[in-house]
PDB file of C-alpha atoms in Angstrom:
ATOM      1  CA  MET A  14      21.107 -27.076  40.584  1.00  0.00           C
ATOM      2  CA  THR A  15      18.917 -25.104  42.950  1.00  0.00           C
ATOM      3  CA  THR A  16      20.610 -21.859  41.995  1.00  0.00           C
ATOM      4  CA  MET A  17      20.156 -22.439  38.365  1.00  0.00           C
ATOM      5  CA  VAL A  18      16.477 -23.210  38.819  1.00  0.00           C
ATOM      6  CA  LEU A  19      16.047 -20.062  40.950  1.00  0.00           C
ATOM      7  CA  GLU A  20      17.886 -17.950  38.278  1.00  0.00           C
ATOM      8  CA  LYS A  21      15.643 -19.468  35.550  1.00  0.00           C
ATOM      9  CA  THR A  22      12.520 -18.737  37.415  1.00  0.00           C
ATOM     10  CA  ALA A  23      13.624 -15.206  38.266  1.00  0.00           C
ATOM     11  CA  ALA A  24      14.370 -14.636  34.412  1.00  0.00           C
ATOM     12  CA  GLN A  25      10.993 -16.021  33.521  1.00  0.00           C
ATOM     13  CA  THR A  26       9.201 -13.794  36.083  1.00  0.00           C
ATOM     14  CA  GLN A  27      11.082 -10.711  34.724  1.00  0.00           C
ATOM     15  CA  ALA A  28      10.095 -11.596  31.112  1.00  0.00           C
ATOM     16  CA  ALA A  29       6.545 -11.991  32.107  1.00  0.00           C
ATOM     17  CA  THR A  30       6.524  -8.691  33.926  1.00  0.00           C
ATOM     18  CA  ALA A  31       7.945  -7.043  30.842  1.00  0.00           C
ATOM     19  CA  ASP A  32       5.239  -8.607  28.655  1.00  0.00           C
ATOM     20  CA  ASP A  33       2.463  -7.441  31.099  1.00  0.00           C
ATOM     21  CA  VAL A  34       3.849  -3.886  31.008  1.00  0.00           C
ATOM     22  CA  ARG A  35       3.989  -3.888  27.246  1.00  0.00           C
ATOM     23  CA  ARG A  36       0.480  -5.264  26.863  1.00  0.00           C
ATOM     24  CA  ALA A  37      -0.807  -2.638  29.281  1.00  0.00           C
ATOM     25  CA  GLU A  38       0.957   0.096  27.270  1.00  0.00           C
ATOM     26  CA  LEU A  39      -0.486  -1.269  24.080  1.00  0.00           C
ATOM     27  CA  ALA A  40      -3.995  -1.311  25.603  1.00  0.00           C
ATOM     28  CA  ALA A  41      -3.746   2.240  26.816  1.00  0.00           C
ATOM     29  CA  PHE A  42      -2.263   3.420  23.356  1.00  0.00           C
ATOM     30  CA  LEU A  43      -5.337   1.677  21.453  1.00  0.00           C
ATOM     31  CA  ARG A  44      -7.865   3.309  23.817  1.00  0.00           C
ATOM     32  CA  SER A  45      -6.209   6.778  23.502  1.00  0.00           C
ATOM     33  CA  ARG A  46      -6.266   6.648  19.655  1.00  0.00           C
ATOM     34  CA  ARG A  47      -9.844   5.220  19.547  1.00  0.00           C
ATOM     35  CA  GLU A  48     -11.146   7.911  21.792  1.00  0.00           C
ATOM     36  CA  ARG A  49      -9.718  10.757  19.596  1.00  0.00           C
ATOM     37  CA  ILE A  50     -11.610   9.733  16.436  1.00  0.00           C
ATOM     38  CA  THR A  51     -15.122  11.023  15.903  1.00  0.00           C
ATOM     39  CA  PRO A  52     -17.718   8.811  14.189  1.00  0.00           C
ATOM     40  CA  GLU A  53     -18.090  11.535  11.445  1.00  0.00           C
ATOM     41  CA  GLN A  54     -14.406  11.096  10.514  1.00  0.00           C
ATOM     42  CA  VAL A  55     -15.061   7.516   9.495  1.00  0.00           C
ATOM     43  CA  GLY A  56     -18.554   7.967   7.989  1.00  0.00           C
ATOM     44  CA  LEU A  57     -20.550   6.568  11.000  1.00  0.00           C
ATOM     45  CA  PRO A  58     -23.577   8.222  12.512  1.00  0.00           C
ATOM     46  CA  ARG A  59     -23.143   9.746  15.817  1.00  0.00           C
ATOM     47  CA  GLY A  60     -26.539   8.740  17.276  1.00  0.00           C
ATOM     48  CA  VAL A  61     -28.249  10.430  20.237  1.00  0.00           C
ATOM     49  CA  ARG A  62     -27.126   8.127  23.067  1.00  0.00           C
ATOM     50  CA  ARG A  63     -23.338   8.157  22.574  1.00  0.00           C
ATOM     51  CA  ARG A  64     -21.602   8.688  25.732  1.00  0.00           C
ATOM     52  CA  THR A  65     -18.118   7.142  24.695  1.00  0.00           C
ATOM     53  CA  PRO A  66     -15.658   9.731  23.570  1.00  0.00           C
ATOM     54  CA  GLY A  67     -14.598   8.902  20.097  1.00  0.00           C
ATOM     55  CA  LEU A  68     -15.404   5.463  18.535  1.00  0.00           C
ATOM     56  CA  ARG A  69     -16.811   2.465  20.412  1.00  0.00           C
ATOM     57  CA  ARG A  70     -14.710  -0.694  20.417  1.00  0.00           C
ATOM     58  CA  GLU A  71     -17.196  -2.561  18.212  1.00  0.00           C
ATOM     59  CA  GLU A  72     -16.958   0.287  15.687  1.00  0.00           C
ATOM     60  CA  VAL A  73     -13.236  -0.061  15.543  1.00  0.00           C
ATOM     61  CA  ALA A  74     -13.506  -3.869  15.130  1.00  0.00           C
ATOM     62  CA  HIS A  75     -15.996  -3.330  12.302  1.00  0.00           C
ATOM     63  CA  LEU A  76     -13.786  -0.844  10.485  1.00  0.00           C
ATOM     64  CA  ALA A  77     -10.744  -3.114  10.894  1.00  0.00           C
ATOM     65  CA  ALA A  78     -12.758  -6.275   9.923  1.00  0.00           C
ATOM     66  CA  VAL A  79     -11.600  -8.099  13.074  1.00  0.00           C
ATOM     67  CA  GLY A  80     -13.607  -9.764  15.845  1.00  0.00           C
ATOM     68  CA  VAL A  81     -15.184  -7.522  18.597  1.00  0.00           C
ATOM     69  CA  THR A  82     -14.055  -9.898  21.306  1.00  0.00           C
ATOM     70  CA  TRP A  83     -10.529 -10.094  19.945  1.00  0.00           C
ATOM     71  CA  TYR A  84     -10.178  -6.309  19.808  1.00  0.00           C
ATOM     72  CA  THR A  85     -11.725  -5.911  23.285  1.00  0.00           C
ATOM     73  CA  TRP A  86      -9.134  -8.371  24.621  1.00  0.00           C
ATOM     74  CA  MET A  87      -6.419  -6.220  23.128  1.00  0.00           C
ATOM     75  CA  GLU A  88      -7.685  -3.170  24.887  1.00  0.00           C
ATOM     76  CA  GLN A  89      -7.816  -5.254  28.140  1.00  0.00           C
ATOM     77  CA  ALA A  90      -4.227  -6.142  27.889  1.00  0.00           C
ATOM     78  CA  ARG A  91      -4.873  -9.798  27.589  1.00  0.00           C
ATOM     79  CA  ASP A  92      -2.268 -12.202  26.331  1.00  0.00           C
ATOM     80  CA  ILE A  93      -3.157 -12.751  22.764  1.00  0.00           C
ATOM     81  CA  GLN A  94      -1.124 -12.857  19.654  1.00  0.00           C
ATOM     82  CA  ALA A  95      -1.812 -10.426  16.652  1.00  0.00           C
ATOM     83  CA  SER A  96      -0.623 -10.969  13.089  1.00  0.00           C
ATOM     84  CA  GLY A  97       0.931  -8.185  10.933  1.00  0.00           C
ATOM     85  CA  GLN A  98      -2.140  -8.152   8.680  1.00  0.00           C
ATOM     86  CA  VAL A  99      -4.548  -7.671  11.600  1.00  0.00           C
ATOM     87  CA  LEU A 100      -2.452  -4.897  13.057  1.00  0.00           C
ATOM     88  CA  ASP A 101      -2.213  -3.263   9.838  1.00  0.00           C
ATOM     89  CA  SER A 102      -6.115  -3.244   9.646  1.00  0.00           C
ATOM     90  CA  VAL A 103      -6.351  -1.755  13.117  1.00  0.00           C
ATOM     91  CA  ALA A 104      -3.756   0.890  12.297  1.00  0.00           C
ATOM     92  CA  ARG A 105      -5.763   1.956   9.278  1.00  0.00           C
ATOM     93  CA  ALA A 106      -9.053   1.910  11.260  1.00  0.00           C
ATOM     94  CA  LEU A 107      -7.484   4.141  13.895  1.00  0.00           C
ATOM     95  CA  MET A 108      -6.083   6.463  11.211  1.00  0.00           C
ATOM     96  CA  LEU A 109      -2.509   6.165  12.716  1.00  0.00           C
ATOM     97  CA  GLY A 110       0.340   8.212  11.373  1.00  0.00           C
ATOM     98  CA  ARG A 111       3.723   6.777  10.549  1.00  0.00           C
ATOM     99  CA  ASP A 112       5.204   7.258  13.946  1.00  0.00           C
ATOM    100  CA  GLU A 113       2.104   5.926  15.677  1.00  0.00           C
ATOM    101  CA  ARG A 114       1.917   2.906  13.424  1.00  0.00           C
ATOM    102  CA  SER A 115       5.573   2.094  14.252  1.00  0.00           C
ATOM    103  CA  HIS A 116       4.783   2.424  17.902  1.00  0.00           C
ATOM    104  CA  LEU A 117       1.814   0.044  17.634  1.00  0.00           C
ATOM    105  CA  PHE A 118       3.928  -2.648  15.886  1.00  0.00           C
ATOM    106  CA  ALA A 119       6.733  -2.234  18.395  1.00  0.00           C
ATOM    107  CA  LEU A 120       4.320  -2.624  21.404  1.00  0.00           C
ATOM    108  CA  ALA A 121       2.778  -5.682  19.900  1.00  0.00           C
ATOM    109  CA  GLY A 122       6.245  -7.158  19.192  1.00  0.00           C
ATOM    110  CA  VAL A 123       5.383  -7.803  15.519  1.00  0.00           C
ATOM    111  CA  ALA A 124       7.287  -6.813  12.488  1.00  0.00           C
ATOM    112  CA  ASP A 125       5.545  -4.263  10.342  1.00  0.00           C
ATOM    113  CA  PRO A 126       4.735  -5.887   6.959  1.00  0.00           C
ATOM    114  CA  LEU A 127       4.730  -2.472   5.349  1.00  0.00           C
ATOM    115  CA  PRO A 128       7.765  -0.717   6.785  1.00  0.00           C
ATOM    116  CA  GLU A 129       8.432   2.704   5.145  1.00  0.00           C
ATOM    117  CA  ALA A 130      12.072   1.935   4.595  1.00  0.00           C
ATOM    118  CA  ALA A 131      11.094  -0.705   2.105  1.00  0.00           C
ATOM    119  CA  TYR A 132      10.067   1.899  -0.342  1.00  0.00           C
ATOM    120  CA  THR A 133      13.210   3.936  -0.411  1.00  0.00           C
ATOM    121  CA  ASP A 134      16.005   1.279  -0.898  1.00  0.00           C
ATOM    122  CA  VAL A 135      16.800   2.038  -4.518  1.00  0.00           C
ATOM    123  CA  PRO A 136      20.412   2.535  -5.767  1.00  0.00           C
ATOM    124  CA  GLU A 137      21.386   5.933  -6.895  1.00  0.00           C
ATOM    125  CA  ALA A 138      22.444   4.604 -10.252  1.00  0.00           C
ATOM    126  CA  LEU A 139      18.872   3.422 -10.837  1.00  0.00           C
ATOM    127  CA  LEU A 140      17.423   6.875  -9.884  1.00  0.00           C
ATOM    128  CA  GLN A 141      19.796   8.563 -12.308  1.00  0.00           C
ATOM    129  CA  MET A 142      18.782   6.078 -14.984  1.00  0.00           C
ATOM    130  CA  LEU A 143      15.078   7.006 -14.356  1.00  0.00           C
ATOM    131  CA  GLU A 144      15.821  10.668 -14.743  1.00  0.00           C
ATOM    132  CA  GLN A 145      17.747  10.070 -18.004  1.00  0.00           C
ATOM    133  CA  LEU A 146      14.845   8.317 -19.611  1.00  0.00           C
ATOM    134  CA  GLU A 147      12.605  11.414 -19.277  1.00  0.00           C
ATOM    135  CA  PRO A 148      10.416  12.521 -20.975  1.00  0.00           C
ATOM    136  CA  PHE A 149       9.470   8.939 -21.259  1.00  0.00           C
ATOM    137  CA  PRO A 150       7.715   7.638 -18.067  1.00  0.00           C
ATOM    138  CA  ALA A 151       9.700   5.040 -16.107  1.00  0.00           C
ATOM    139  CA  CYS A 152       9.600   3.517 -12.725  1.00  0.00           C
ATOM    140  CA  VAL A 153      11.185   0.744 -10.482  1.00  0.00           C
ATOM    141  CA  GLN A 154       8.624  -1.872  -9.287  1.00  0.00           C
ATOM    142  CA  ASN A 155       8.945  -5.191  -7.358  1.00  0.00           C
ATOM    143  CA  ALA A 156       7.054  -8.337  -7.981  1.00  0.00           C
ATOM    144  CA  ARG A 157       4.313  -7.132  -5.586  1.00  0.00           C
ATOM    145  CA  TYR A 158       3.676  -4.015  -7.875  1.00  0.00           C
ATOM    146  CA  ASP A 159       5.059  -1.660  -5.240  1.00  0.00           C
ATOM    147  CA  ILE A 160       6.304   1.541  -6.983  1.00  0.00           C
ATOM    148  CA  LEU A 161       9.765   1.956  -5.375  1.00  0.00           C
ATOM    149  CA  ALA A 162      10.932   4.913  -7.519  1.00  0.00           C
ATOM    150  CA  TYR A 163       9.775   6.817 -10.516  1.00  0.00           C
ATOM    151  CA  ASN A 164      10.734   9.705 -12.800  1.00  0.00           C
ATOM    152  CA  ARG A 165       8.804  12.957 -12.997  1.00  0.00           C
ATOM    153  CA  THR A 166       6.698  12.036 -16.097  1.00  0.00           C
ATOM    154  CA  TYR A 167       5.653   8.664 -14.605  1.00  0.00           C
ATOM    155  CA  GLY A 168       4.718  10.640 -11.377  1.00  0.00           C
ATOM    156  CA  ARG A 169       1.977  12.454 -13.371  1.00  0.00           C
ATOM    157  CA  LEU A 170       1.108   9.746 -15.726  1.00  0.00           C
ATOM    158  CA  LEU A 171      -2.051   8.245 -14.127  1.00  0.00           C
ATOM    159  CA  CYS A 172      -2.229  10.380 -11.022  1.00  0.00           C
ATOM    160  CA  ASP A 173      -0.112  12.675  -8.771  1.00  0.00           C
ATOM    161  CA  LEU A 174       2.045   9.900  -7.198  1.00  0.00           C
ATOM    162  CA  ASP A 175       3.879  12.551  -5.055  1.00  0.00           C
ATOM    163  CA  ALA A 176       0.593  13.052  -3.110  1.00  0.00           C
ATOM    164  CA  MET A 177       0.320   9.398  -2.275  1.00  0.00           C
ATOM    165  CA  PRO A 178       1.797   8.018   1.018  1.00  0.00           C
ATOM    166  CA  PRO A 179       4.648   5.613   0.142  1.00  0.00           C
ATOM    167  CA  ARG A 180       2.595   2.458   1.240  1.00  0.00           C
ATOM    168  CA  ASP A 181      -0.186   3.386  -1.239  1.00  0.00           C
ATOM    169  CA  ARG A 182       2.084   3.638  -4.193  1.00  0.00           C
ATOM    170  CA  ASN A 183       1.192   0.215  -5.403  1.00  0.00           C
ATOM    171  CA  CYS A 184      -0.284  -0.396  -8.868  1.00  0.00           C
ATOM    172  CA  MET A 185      -2.676  -3.073  -7.629  1.00  0.00           C
ATOM    173  CA  TRP A 186      -3.963  -0.816  -4.709  1.00  0.00           C
ATOM    174  CA  LEU A 187      -4.305   2.279  -7.025  1.00  0.00           C
ATOM    175  CA  SER A 188      -6.027   0.300  -9.858  1.00  0.00           C
ATOM    176  CA  TYR A 189      -8.681  -0.926  -7.581  1.00  0.00           C
ATOM    177  CA  THR A 190      -9.110   2.057  -5.198  1.00  0.00           C
ATOM    178  CA  HIS A 191      -7.894   5.403  -6.777  1.00  0.00           C
ATOM    179  CA  PRO A 192     -10.528   7.023  -8.943  1.00  0.00           C
ATOM    180  CA  GLN A 193      -8.139   9.113 -11.104  1.00  0.00           C
ATOM    181  CA  TRP A 194      -5.728   6.157 -11.651  1.00  0.00           C
ATOM    182  CA  ARG A 195      -8.725   4.051 -12.701  1.00  0.00           C
ATOM    183  CA  GLU A 196     -10.049   6.706 -15.052  1.00  0.00           C
ATOM    184  CA  ALA A 197      -6.622   6.797 -16.780  1.00  0.00           C
ATOM    185  CA  LEU A 198      -6.753   2.960 -17.716  1.00  0.00           C
ATOM    186  CA  VAL A 199      -8.263   2.846 -21.150  1.00  0.00           C
ATOM    187  CA  ASP A 200      -8.592  -0.810 -21.205  1.00  0.00           C
ATOM    188  CA  ARG A 201      -9.195  -1.201 -17.446  1.00  0.00           C
ATOM    189  CA  ASP A 202     -10.887  -4.553 -17.240  1.00  0.00           C
ATOM    190  CA  GLU A 203      -8.341  -6.313 -19.172  1.00  0.00           C
ATOM    191  CA  THR A 204      -5.419  -4.568 -17.487  1.00  0.00           C
ATOM    192  CA  MET A 205      -6.655  -5.447 -13.987  1.00  0.00           C
ATOM    193  CA  ARG A 206      -7.340  -9.028 -14.907  1.00  0.00           C
ATOM    194  CA  LEU A 207      -3.885  -9.542 -16.339  1.00  0.00           C
ATOM    195  CA  MET A 208      -2.233  -7.626 -13.466  1.00  0.00           C
ATOM    196  CA  THR A 209      -4.161  -9.589 -10.791  1.00  0.00           C
ATOM    197  CA  ALA A 210      -3.245 -12.899 -12.545  1.00  0.00           C
ATOM    198  CA  ARG A 211       0.426 -12.019 -12.624  1.00  0.00           C
ATOM    199  CA  PHE A 212       0.294 -10.984  -9.038  1.00  0.00           C
ATOM    200  CA  ARG A 213      -1.217 -14.297  -8.009  1.00  0.00           C
ATOM    201  CA  ALA A 214       1.391 -16.200 -10.034  1.00  0.00           C
ATOM    202  CA  ALA A 215       4.197 -14.167  -8.296  1.00  0.00           C
ATOM    203  CA  MET A 216       2.758 -14.727  -4.894  1.00  0.00           C
ATOM    204  CA  ALA A 217       3.274 -18.454  -5.173  1.00  0.00           C
ATOM    205  CA  GLU A 218       6.958 -17.715  -4.066  1.00  0.00           C
ATOM    206  CA  HIS A 219       5.831 -15.335  -1.310  1.00  0.00           C
ATOM    207  CA  VAL A 220       2.589 -16.946  -0.105  1.00  0.00           C
ATOM    208  CA  ALA A 221       3.849 -16.943   3.633  1.00  0.00           C
ATOM    209  CA  GLU A 222       5.202 -13.404   3.699  1.00  0.00           C
ATOM    210  CA  PRO A 223       3.218 -10.916   5.811  1.00  0.00           C
ATOM    211  CA  SER A 224       3.583  -7.976   3.291  1.00  0.00           C
ATOM    212  CA  TRP A 225       2.004  -9.970   0.497  1.00  0.00           C
ATOM    213  CA  LYS A 226      -0.841 -11.309   2.678  1.00  0.00           C
ATOM    214  CA  CYS A 227      -1.267  -7.746   4.108  1.00  0.00           C
ATOM    215  CA  LEU A 228      -1.777  -6.327   0.600  1.00  0.00           C
ATOM    216  CA  VAL A 229      -4.333  -9.058  -0.387  1.00  0.00           C
ATOM    217  CA  LYS A 230      -6.341  -8.319   2.847  1.00  0.00           C
ATOM    218  CA  ARG A 231      -6.224  -4.574   2.126  1.00  0.00           C
ATOM    219  CA  LEU A 232      -7.543  -5.052  -1.315  1.00  0.00           C
ATOM    220  CA  HIS A 233     -10.115  -7.654  -0.146  1.00  0.00           C
ATOM    221  CA  ASP A 234     -11.526  -5.284   2.320  1.00  0.00           C
ATOM    222  CA  ALA A 235     -11.520  -2.205   0.147  1.00  0.00           C
ATOM    223  CA  SER A 236     -12.776  -3.619  -3.277  1.00  0.00           C
ATOM    224  CA  PRO A 237     -15.664  -5.913  -4.303  1.00  0.00           C
ATOM    225  CA  GLU A 238     -14.097  -5.953  -7.707  1.00  0.00           C
ATOM    226  CA  PHE A 239     -10.898  -7.324  -6.395  1.00  0.00           C
ATOM    227  CA  ARG A 240     -12.669 -10.064  -4.430  1.00  0.00           C
ATOM    228  CA  GLU A 241     -14.518 -11.106  -7.597  1.00  0.00           C
ATOM    229  CA  ILE A 242     -11.408 -11.236  -9.804  1.00  0.00           C
ATOM    230  CA  TRP A 243      -9.205 -12.712  -7.085  1.00  0.00           C
ATOM    231  CA  ALA A 244     -11.699 -15.591  -6.650  1.00  0.00           C
ATOM    232  CA  ARG A 245     -11.175 -16.754 -10.372  1.00  0.00           C
ATOM    233  CA  HIS A 246      -7.658 -17.990  -9.384  1.00  0.00           C
ATOM    234  CA  GLU A 247      -6.288 -16.898 -12.838  1.00  0.00           C
ATOM    235  CA  VAL A 248      -2.494 -17.021 -13.214  1.00  0.00           C
ATOM    236  CA  VAL A 249      -0.324 -15.519 -15.893  1.00  0.00           C
ATOM    237  CA  THR A 250       3.465 -15.684 -16.003  1.00  0.00           C
ATOM    238  CA  ASP A 251       4.087 -14.056 -19.403  1.00  0.00           C
ATOM    239  CA  GLN A 252       5.758 -10.719 -19.039  1.00  0.00           C
ATOM    240  CA  SER A 253       6.246  -9.892 -22.711  1.00  0.00           C
ATOM    241  CA  PRO A 254       6.264  -6.176 -23.859  1.00  0.00           C
ATOM    242  CA  ARG A 255       2.677  -4.892 -24.406  1.00  0.00           C
ATOM    243  CA  THR A 256       1.039  -1.942 -25.949  1.00  0.00           C
ATOM    244  CA  LYS A 257      -1.041   0.141 -23.465  1.00  0.00           C
ATOM    245  CA  ALA A 258      -3.183   3.185 -23.597  1.00  0.00           C
ATOM    246  CA  PHE A 259      -3.586   5.813 -20.890  1.00  0.00           C
ATOM    247  CA  GLN A 260      -6.007   8.816 -20.801  1.00  0.00           C
ATOM    248  CA  ASN A 261      -3.977  11.596 -19.212  1.00  0.00           C
ATOM    249  CA  PRO A 262      -6.103  14.460 -17.926  1.00  0.00           C
ATOM    250  CA  ARG A 263      -3.541  17.069 -18.985  1.00  0.00           C
ATOM    251  CA  VAL A 264      -2.341  15.928 -22.446  1.00  0.00           C
ATOM    252  CA  GLY A 265      -4.945  13.356 -23.660  1.00  0.00           C
ATOM    253  CA  LEU A 266      -4.559   9.790 -24.946  1.00  0.00           C
ATOM    254  CA  LEU A 267      -1.069   8.163 -24.737  1.00  0.00           C
ATOM    255  CA  ARG A 268      -0.441   4.902 -26.613  1.00  0.00           C
ATOM    256  CA  VAL A 269       2.783   3.353 -25.326  1.00  0.00           C
ATOM    257  CA  LYS A 270       4.843   0.145 -25.393  1.00  0.00           C
ATOM    258  CA  HIS A 271       5.358  -1.123 -21.828  1.00  0.00           C
ATOM    259  CA  THR A 272       8.769  -2.899 -21.361  1.00  0.00           C
ATOM    260  CA  SER A 273      10.157  -4.380 -18.215  1.00  0.00           C
ATOM    261  CA  LEU A 274      13.924  -4.838 -17.594  1.00  0.00           C
ATOM    262  CA  TRP A 275      14.630  -7.234 -14.740  1.00  0.00           C
ATOM    263  CA  LEU A 276      17.247  -5.971 -12.196  1.00  0.00           C
ATOM    264  CA  GLY A 277      18.253  -9.463 -10.848  1.00  0.00           C
ATOM    265  CA  PRO A 278      18.268 -13.146 -11.884  1.00  0.00           C
ATOM    266  CA  GLY A 279      14.669 -13.803 -10.835  1.00  0.00           C
ATOM    267  CA  PRO A 280      11.269 -12.094 -11.254  1.00  0.00           C
ATOM    268  CA  GLY A 281      11.815  -9.515  -8.494  1.00  0.00           C
ATOM    269  CA  PRO A 282      12.489  -5.750  -8.990  1.00  0.00           C
ATOM    270  CA  ARG A 283      12.327  -4.507 -12.397  1.00  0.00           C
ATOM    271  CA  LEU A 284      12.642  -1.260 -14.345  1.00  0.00           C
ATOM    272  CA  SER A 285       9.352  -0.534 -16.273  1.00  0.00           C
ATOM    273  CA  SER A 286       9.554   1.962 -19.083  1.00  0.00           C
ATOM    274  CA  TYR A 287       6.771   3.412 -21.383  1.00  0.00           C
ATOM    275  CA  THR A 288       7.812   4.444 -24.897  1.00  0.00           C
ATOM    276  CA  PRO A 289       5.560   6.106 -27.467  1.00  0.00           C
ATOM    277  CA  VAL A 290       4.218   4.027 -30.258  1.00  0.00           C
ATOM    278  CA  ASP A 291       3.359   7.023 -32.483  1.00  0.00           C
ATOM    279  CA  GLU A 292       4.538  10.690 -32.981  1.00  0.00           C
ATOM    280  CA  GLU A 293       1.445  12.125 -31.392  1.00  0.00           C
ATOM    281  CA  THR A 294       2.098  10.298 -28.143  1.00  0.00           C
ATOM    282  CA  ARG A 295       5.736  11.391 -28.260  1.00  0.00           C
ATOM    283  CA  GLU A 296       4.741  15.081 -28.544  1.00  0.00           C
ATOM    284  CA  ARG A 297       2.104  14.642 -25.657  1.00  0.00           C
ATOM    285  CA  MET A 298       4.763  12.987 -23.488  1.00  0.00           C
ATOM    286  CA  GLU A 299       7.114  15.901 -24.107  1.00  0.00           C
ATOM    287  CA  ARG A 300       4.362  18.385 -23.207  1.00  0.00           C
ATOM    288  CA  LEU A 301       3.568  16.440 -19.991  1.00  0.00           C
ATOM    289  CA  HIS A 302       7.184  16.607 -19.002  1.00  0.00           C
ATOM    290  CA  ARG A 303       7.377  20.284 -19.678  1.00  0.00           C
ATOM    291  CA  LEU A 304       4.292  20.886 -17.457  1.00  0.00           C
ATOM    292  CA  VAL A 305       5.818  18.878 -14.626  1.00  0.00           C
ATOM    293  CA  LEU A 306       9.070  20.867 -14.822  1.00  0.00           C
ATOM    294  CA  GLU A 307       7.097  24.114 -14.923  1.00  0.00           C
ATOM    295  CA  GLU A 308       5.396  23.088 -11.835  1.00  0.00           C
ATOM    296  CA  GLU A 309       8.624  22.275 -10.079  1.00  0.00           C
ATOM    297  CA  ARG A 310      10.050  25.640 -10.917  1.00  0.00           C
ATOM    298  CA  ALA A 311       6.937  27.422  -9.780  1.00  0.00           C
ATOM    299  CA  GLY A 312       7.041  25.512  -6.475  1.00  0.00           C
ATOM    300  CA  ALA A 313      10.762  26.268  -6.044  1.00  0.00           C
ATOM    301  CA  SER A 314      10.022  29.972  -6.644  1.00  0.00           C
ATOM    302  CA  ALA A 315       7.222  30.091  -4.212  1.00  0.00           C
ATOM    303  CA  GLY A 316       9.358  28.269  -1.511  1.00  0.00           C
TER     304      GLY A 316
END
């Protein structure tokens, strides 16, 4: 019995030591990343009495919308627990790259609610189907409105999706925060109202999942318009085909029928296609597709 107690105590001591080391490494990592960011990079005034290299702790806490005391304790390697949503906010405030973000979550011992791999797991057969639908725009989305895959026409329909980092390829995020995407939505107010109501209805089955809560927090922090619409608590479950209109900066007005084909038994991933409702839109879609192909060829030649 004594031997078992001693072994258990030794194991607990070893685990505690490992946790201490991990928290110290996390604290050092946060400090190093905070000190490399200038106030000008995040739109803050430098002031005349700044002696701290980079940002102050309270400035990071403000940018991440977390408590100053809580963030200070993280940098002091105290034994506190951080949620995925909070760490996501800290990662964005510190302007972390993909590898740095992964390192942050690993040190904190928390699963990343927005892993890069989640945006690439689309079967090859679906990717081929998207290509075959060209010149009609089409994409694969999940219930959270993440754009998991898309064909070339859809990639230039509302903005240049290729220029977006994978975690920002989300219709909700782009509709509330991306100027070009917002300009392309002809009936923007109604589109955003319906999309947000459908998102809220879908979230009922995912309310405890970090990735969903993380997206809501990002939108809540970034957009007063989202906060106002979200506070209405509207829900819509109807997913019937709808006619939409987009103002594309290259080819003009596009009037389309939006249809979703569900890829499983429940309201999860879906293939969304946009077919023209008139001949003028068809011609403009074909022209947009040709422009994208010409850009691809030009890029390949230059490379």
